Amino acid sequence: MAGNVTDGDAGSYWESNNSSFPQSLTVDLGATQTVGRLVLKLPASWGTRTQTLSVLGSTDNAAWSTLKAAATLLRNSLRRRAGS
């Protein structure tokens, strides 16, 4: 469900209909915005995992530029629950 993307609840995550990779998600911020950080909340039950992410931006939904190049991140849910 697309609404799960921005609901702030790590337990109601979004994934593509066919669960295949890579997955892509587009969020319309309504107007040009300065983005200082992006927070990805994973369900605690997922434990430690690696994710490769990149962030793109567009002002017209046609031409896209890289805001953050692809990076592989190690995510440890135990550390997250401790307040990281």
N, CA and C atoms as an extended XYZ file, in Angstrom:
252
Properties=species:S:1:pos:R:3:atomname:S:1:resname:S:1:resid:I:1 pbc="F F F"
N         0.838       -1.168        0.000 N   MET     1
C         0.000        0.000        0.000 CA  MET     1
C         0.894        1.245        0.000 C   MET     1
N         0.676        2.130       -0.940 N   ALA     2
C         1.516        3.319       -1.095 CA  ALA     2
C         1.476        4.238        0.124 C   ALA     2
N         0.352        4.318        0.804 N   GLY     3
C         0.241        5.179        1.975 CA  GLY     3
C         1.188        4.784        3.099 C   GLY     3
N         1.656        3.538        3.091 N   ASN     4
C         2.584        3.075        4.120 CA  ASN     4
C         3.948        3.748        4.014 C   ASN     4
N         4.250        4.321        2.869 N   VAL     5
C         5.559        4.936        2.650 CA  VAL     5
C         5.799        6.101        3.593 C   VAL     5
N         4.817        6.919        3.814 N   THR     6
C         5.001        8.149        4.591 CA  THR     6
C         4.225        8.170        5.903 C   THR     6
N         3.773        7.014        6.384 N   ASP     7
C         2.958        7.014        7.607 CA  ASP     7
C         3.775        7.026        8.890 C   ASP     7
N         5.109        6.884        8.799 N   GLY     8
C         5.957        6.918        9.985 CA  GLY     8
C         5.952        5.645       10.799 C   GLY     8
N         5.264        4.616       10.366 N   ASP     9
C         5.151        3.357       11.099 CA  ASP     9
C         6.030        2.311       10.426 C   ASP     9
N         7.119        1.914       11.084 N   ALA    10
C         8.034        0.921       10.520 CA  ALA    10
C         7.356       -0.432       10.307 C   ALA    10
N         6.282       -0.692       11.015 N   GLY    11
C         5.586       -1.974       10.881 CA  GLY    11
C         4.684       -2.057        9.663 C   GLY    11
N         4.415       -0.929        9.005 N   SER    12
C         3.529       -0.947        7.835 CA  SER    12
C         4.311       -0.553        6.581 C   SER    12
N         5.330       -1.332        6.287 N   TYR    13
C         6.232       -1.015        5.190 CA  TYR    13
C         5.584       -1.191        3.814 C   TYR    13
N         6.246       -0.615        2.806 N   TRP    14
C         5.816       -0.724        1.422 CA  TRP    14
C         6.802       -1.594        0.669 C   TRP    14
N         6.320       -2.378       -0.281 N   GLU    15
C         7.164       -3.059       -1.252 CA  GLU    15
C         6.383       -3.167       -2.543 C   GLU    15
N         7.097       -3.395       -3.631 N   SER    16
C         6.430       -3.450       -4.931 CA  SER    16
C         5.436       -4.603       -4.974 C   SER    16
N         4.517       -4.536       -5.925 N   ASN    17
C         3.479       -5.572       -6.045 CA  ASN    17
C         4.056       -6.966       -6.237 C   ASN    17
N         5.136       -7.069       -7.016 N   ASN    18
C         5.674       -8.399       -7.288 CA  ASN    18
C         6.901       -8.717       -6.427 C   ASN    18
N         7.276       -7.832       -5.537 N   SER    19
C         8.398       -8.011       -4.606 CA  SER    19
C         9.726       -8.279       -5.299 C   SER    19
N         9.861       -7.903       -6.560 N   SER    20
C        11.117       -8.114       -7.273 CA  SER    20
C        12.040       -6.924       -7.073 C   SER    20
N        13.301       -7.125       -7.360 N   PHE    21
C        14.302       -6.072       -7.192 CA  PHE    21
C        14.914       -5.725       -8.533 C   PHE    21
N        15.344       -4.513       -8.781 N   PRO    22
C        15.272       -3.406       -7.829 CA  PRO    22
C        13.864       -2.846       -7.727 C   PRO    22
N        13.582       -2.177       -6.631 N   GLN    23
C        12.307       -1.511       -6.424 CA  GLN    23
C        12.526       -0.012       -6.487 C   GLN    23
N        11.513        0.698       -6.922 N   SER    24
C        11.613        2.153       -7.056 CA  SER    24
C        10.371        2.782       -6.458 C   SER    24
N        10.553        3.915       -5.834 N   LEU    25
C         9.460        4.613       -5.180 CA  LEU    25
C         9.584        6.098       -5.482 C   LEU    25
N         8.486        6.739       -5.846 N   THR    26
C         8.473        8.169       -6.112 CA  THR    26
C         7.536        8.843       -5.120 C   THR    26
N         8.017        9.898       -4.469 N   VAL    27
C         7.209       10.675       -3.530 CA  VAL    27
C         7.146       12.108       -4.032 C   VAL    27
N         5.941       12.625       -4.227 N   ASP    28
C         5.748       14.007       -4.667 CA  ASP    28
C         5.640       14.894       -3.431 C   ASP    28
N         6.592       15.808       -3.263 N   LEU    29
C         6.599       16.698       -2.107 CA  LEU    29
C         5.725       17.927       -2.310 C   LEU    29
N         5.096       18.041       -3.487 N   GLY    30
C         4.142       19.119       -3.735 CA  GLY    30
C         4.748       20.403       -4.255 C   GLY    30
N         5.984       20.674       -3.920 N   ALA    31
C         6.703       21.878       -4.362 CA  ALA    31
C         8.187       21.621       -4.143 C   ALA    31
N         9.017       22.459       -4.690 N   THR    32
C        10.449       22.318       -4.484 CA  THR    32
C        10.755       22.402       -2.998 C   THR    32
N        11.510       21.437       -2.491 N   GLN    33
C        11.845       21.357       -1.070 CA  GLN    33
C        13.338       21.131       -0.902 C   GLN    33
N        13.900       21.619        0.175 N   THR    34
C        15.258       21.269        0.565 CA  THR    34
C        15.157       20.028        1.438 C   THR    34
N        15.888       18.988        1.065 N   VAL    35
C        15.870       17.741        1.828 CA  VAL    35
C        17.196       17.614        2.547 C   VAL    35
N        17.152       17.653        3.866 N   GLY    36
C        18.362       17.559        4.671 CA  GLY    36
C        18.719       16.138        5.042 C   GLY    36
N        17.713       15.273        5.115 N   ARG    37
C        17.969       13.864        5.425 CA  ARG    37
C        16.778       13.028        5.008 C   ARG    37
N        17.025       11.760        4.848 N   LEU    38
C        16.001       10.785        4.495 CA  LEU    38
C        16.105        9.675        5.531 C   LEU    38
N        15.005        9.339        6.163 N   VAL    39
C        14.996        8.315        7.198 CA  VAL    39
C        14.259        7.094        6.675 C   VAL    39
N        14.924        5.963        6.711 N   LEU    40
C        14.334        4.696        6.309 CA  LEU    40
C        14.125        3.876        7.571 C   LEU    40
N        12.869        3.652        7.922 N   LYS    41
C        12.543        2.872        9.113 CA  LYS    41
C        12.167        1.466        8.676 C   LYS    41
N        12.954        0.492        9.111 N   LEU    42
C        12.699       -0.907        8.778 CA  LEU    42
C        12.020       -1.594        9.954 C   LEU    42
N        11.152       -2.568        9.678 N   PRO    43
C        10.526       -3.314       10.778 CA  PRO    43
C        11.580       -3.970       11.663 C   PRO    43
N        11.411       -3.899       12.963 N   ALA    44
C        12.365       -4.479       13.913 CA  ALA    44
C        12.561       -5.971       13.675 C   ALA    44
N        11.525       -6.650       13.212 N   SER    45
C        11.618       -8.096       12.990 CA  SER    45
C        12.566       -8.465       11.855 C   SER    45
N        12.974       -7.504       11.036 N   TRP    46
C        13.872       -7.805        9.921 CA  TRP    46
C        15.306       -8.036       10.367 C   TRP    46
N        15.680       -7.607       11.560 N   GLY    47
C        17.036       -7.829       12.042 CA  GLY    47
C        18.076       -7.108       11.204 C   GLY    47
N        19.306       -7.613       11.252 N   THR    48
C        20.409       -7.011       10.510 CA  THR    48
C        20.294       -7.355        9.034 C   THR    48
N        20.469       -6.357        8.180 N   ARG    49
C        20.412       -6.575        6.730 CA  ARG    49
C        21.179       -5.480        6.032 C   ARG    49
N        21.511       -5.727        4.792 N   THR    50
C        22.125       -4.689        3.978 CA  THR    50
C        21.116       -4.214        2.949 C   THR    50
N        21.157       -2.951        2.650 N   GLN    51
C        20.276       -2.322        1.665 CA  GLN    51
C        21.148       -1.440        0.779 C   GLN    51
N        20.925       -1.471       -0.512 N   THR    52
C        21.591       -0.542       -1.411 CA  THR    52
C        20.564        0.483       -1.837 C   THR    52
N        20.858        1.748       -1.559 N   LEU    53
C        19.914        2.824       -1.814 CA  LEU    53
C        20.576        3.951       -2.589 C   LEU    53
N        19.786        4.628       -3.383 N   SER    54
C        20.200        5.892       -3.987 CA  SER    54
C        19.002        6.821       -3.925 C   SER    54
N        19.256        8.120       -3.977 N   VAL    55
C        18.185        9.112       -3.911 CA  VAL    55
C        18.310       10.026       -5.122 C   VAL    55
N        17.210       10.161       -5.853 N   LEU    56
C        17.156       11.030       -7.019 CA  LEU    56
C        16.160       12.149       -6.759 C   LEU    56
N        16.326       13.259       -7.427 N   GLY    57
C        15.400       14.371       -7.282 CA  GLY    57
C        15.013       14.939       -8.633 C   GLY    57
N        13.812       15.511       -8.707 N   SER    58
C        13.314       16.101       -9.938 CA  SER    58
C        12.371       17.239       -9.593 C   SER    58
N        12.389       18.285      -10.400 N   THR    59
C        11.433       19.376      -10.221 CA  THR    59
C        10.281       19.275      -11.211 C   THR    59
N        10.376       18.323      -12.166 N   ASP    60
C         9.333       18.210      -13.192 CA  ASP    60
C         8.859       16.773      -13.426 C   ASP    60
N         9.364       15.805      -12.651 N   ASN    61
C         9.011       14.391      -12.784 CA  ASN    61
C         9.397       13.819      -14.151 C   ASN    61
N        10.328       14.473      -14.825 N   ALA    62
C        10.805       13.989      -16.122 CA  ALA    62
C        12.329       13.890      -16.145 C   ALA    62
N        13.003       14.937      -15.718 N   ALA    63
C        14.464       14.945      -15.660 CA  ALA    63
C        14.880       14.712      -14.206 C   ALA    63
N        15.722       13.714      -13.990 N   TRP    64
C        16.115       13.330      -12.639 CA  TRP    64
C        17.614       13.509      -12.455 C   TRP    64
N        18.019       13.944      -11.268 N   SER    65
C        19.440       14.051      -10.943 CA  SER    65
C        19.705       13.296       -9.643 C   SER    65
N        20.928       12.824       -9.499 N   THR    66
C        21.312       12.064       -8.313 CA  THR    66
C        21.568       13.014       -7.150 C   THR    66
N        20.824       12.835       -6.067 N   LEU    67
C        21.043       13.612       -4.844 CA  LEU    67
C        21.993       12.872       -3.911 C   LEU    67
N        21.905       11.554       -3.910 N   LYS    68
C        22.790       10.696       -3.112 CA  LYS    68
C        23.077        9.464       -3.951 C   LYS    68
N        24.348        9.270       -4.285 N   ALA    69
C        24.742        8.126       -5.111 CA  ALA    69
C        24.445        6.817       -4.386 C   ALA    69
N        24.295        5.751       -5.149 N   ALA    70
C        24.012        4.433       -4.583 CA  ALA    70
C        25.065        4.064       -3.541 C   ALA    70
N        24.590        3.603       -2.410 N   ALA    71
C        25.477        3.178       -1.322 CA  ALA    71
C        24.853        1.961       -0.662 C   ALA    71
N        25.680        1.033       -0.259 N   THR    72
C        25.207       -0.141        0.463 CA  THR    72
C        25.345        0.134        1.945 C   THR    72
N        24.237        0.005        2.657 N   LEU    73
C        24.185        0.326        4.078 CA  LEU    73
C        23.875       -0.931        4.880 C   LEU    73
N        24.552       -1.103        5.989 N   LEU    74
C        24.261       -2.191        6.910 CA  LEU    74
C        23.330       -1.644        7.967 C   LEU    74
N        22.212       -2.283        8.140 N   ARG    75
C        21.220       -1.813        9.111 CA  ARG    75
C        21.029       -2.873       10.171 C   ARG    75
N        21.254       -2.501       11.429 N   ASN    76
C        21.104       -3.422       12.542 CA  ASN    76
C        19.908       -2.964       13.373 C   ASN    76
N        18.853       -3.746       13.384 N   SER    77
C        17.632       -3.340       14.080 CA  SER    77
C        17.826       -3.279       15.587 C   SER    77
N        18.760       -4.049       16.148 N   LEU    78
C        18.994       -3.958       17.586 CA  LEU    78
C        19.556       -2.590       17.942 C   LEU    78
N        20.454       -2.096       17.116 N   ARG    79
C        21.001       -0.762       17.338 CA  ARG    79
C        19.895        0.285       17.179 C   ARG    79
N        19.022        0.084       16.193 N   ARG    80
C        17.937        1.044       15.955 CA  ARG    80
C        17.021        1.109       17.180 C   ARG    80
N        16.668       -0.040       17.750 N   ARG    81
C        15.777       -0.040       18.894 CA  ARG    81
C        16.418        0.616       20.102 C   ARG    81
N        17.737        0.664       20.120 N   ALA    82
C        18.427        1.298       21.239 CA  ALA    82
C        18.476        2.811       21.088 C   ALA    82
N        17.938        3.338       20.015 N   GLY    83
C        17.847        4.776       19.872 CA  GLY    83
C        18.720        5.375       18.789 C   GLY    83
N        19.333        4.556       17.939 N   SER    84
C        20.158        5.128       16.867 CA  SER    84
C        19.316        5.554       15.700 C   SER    84
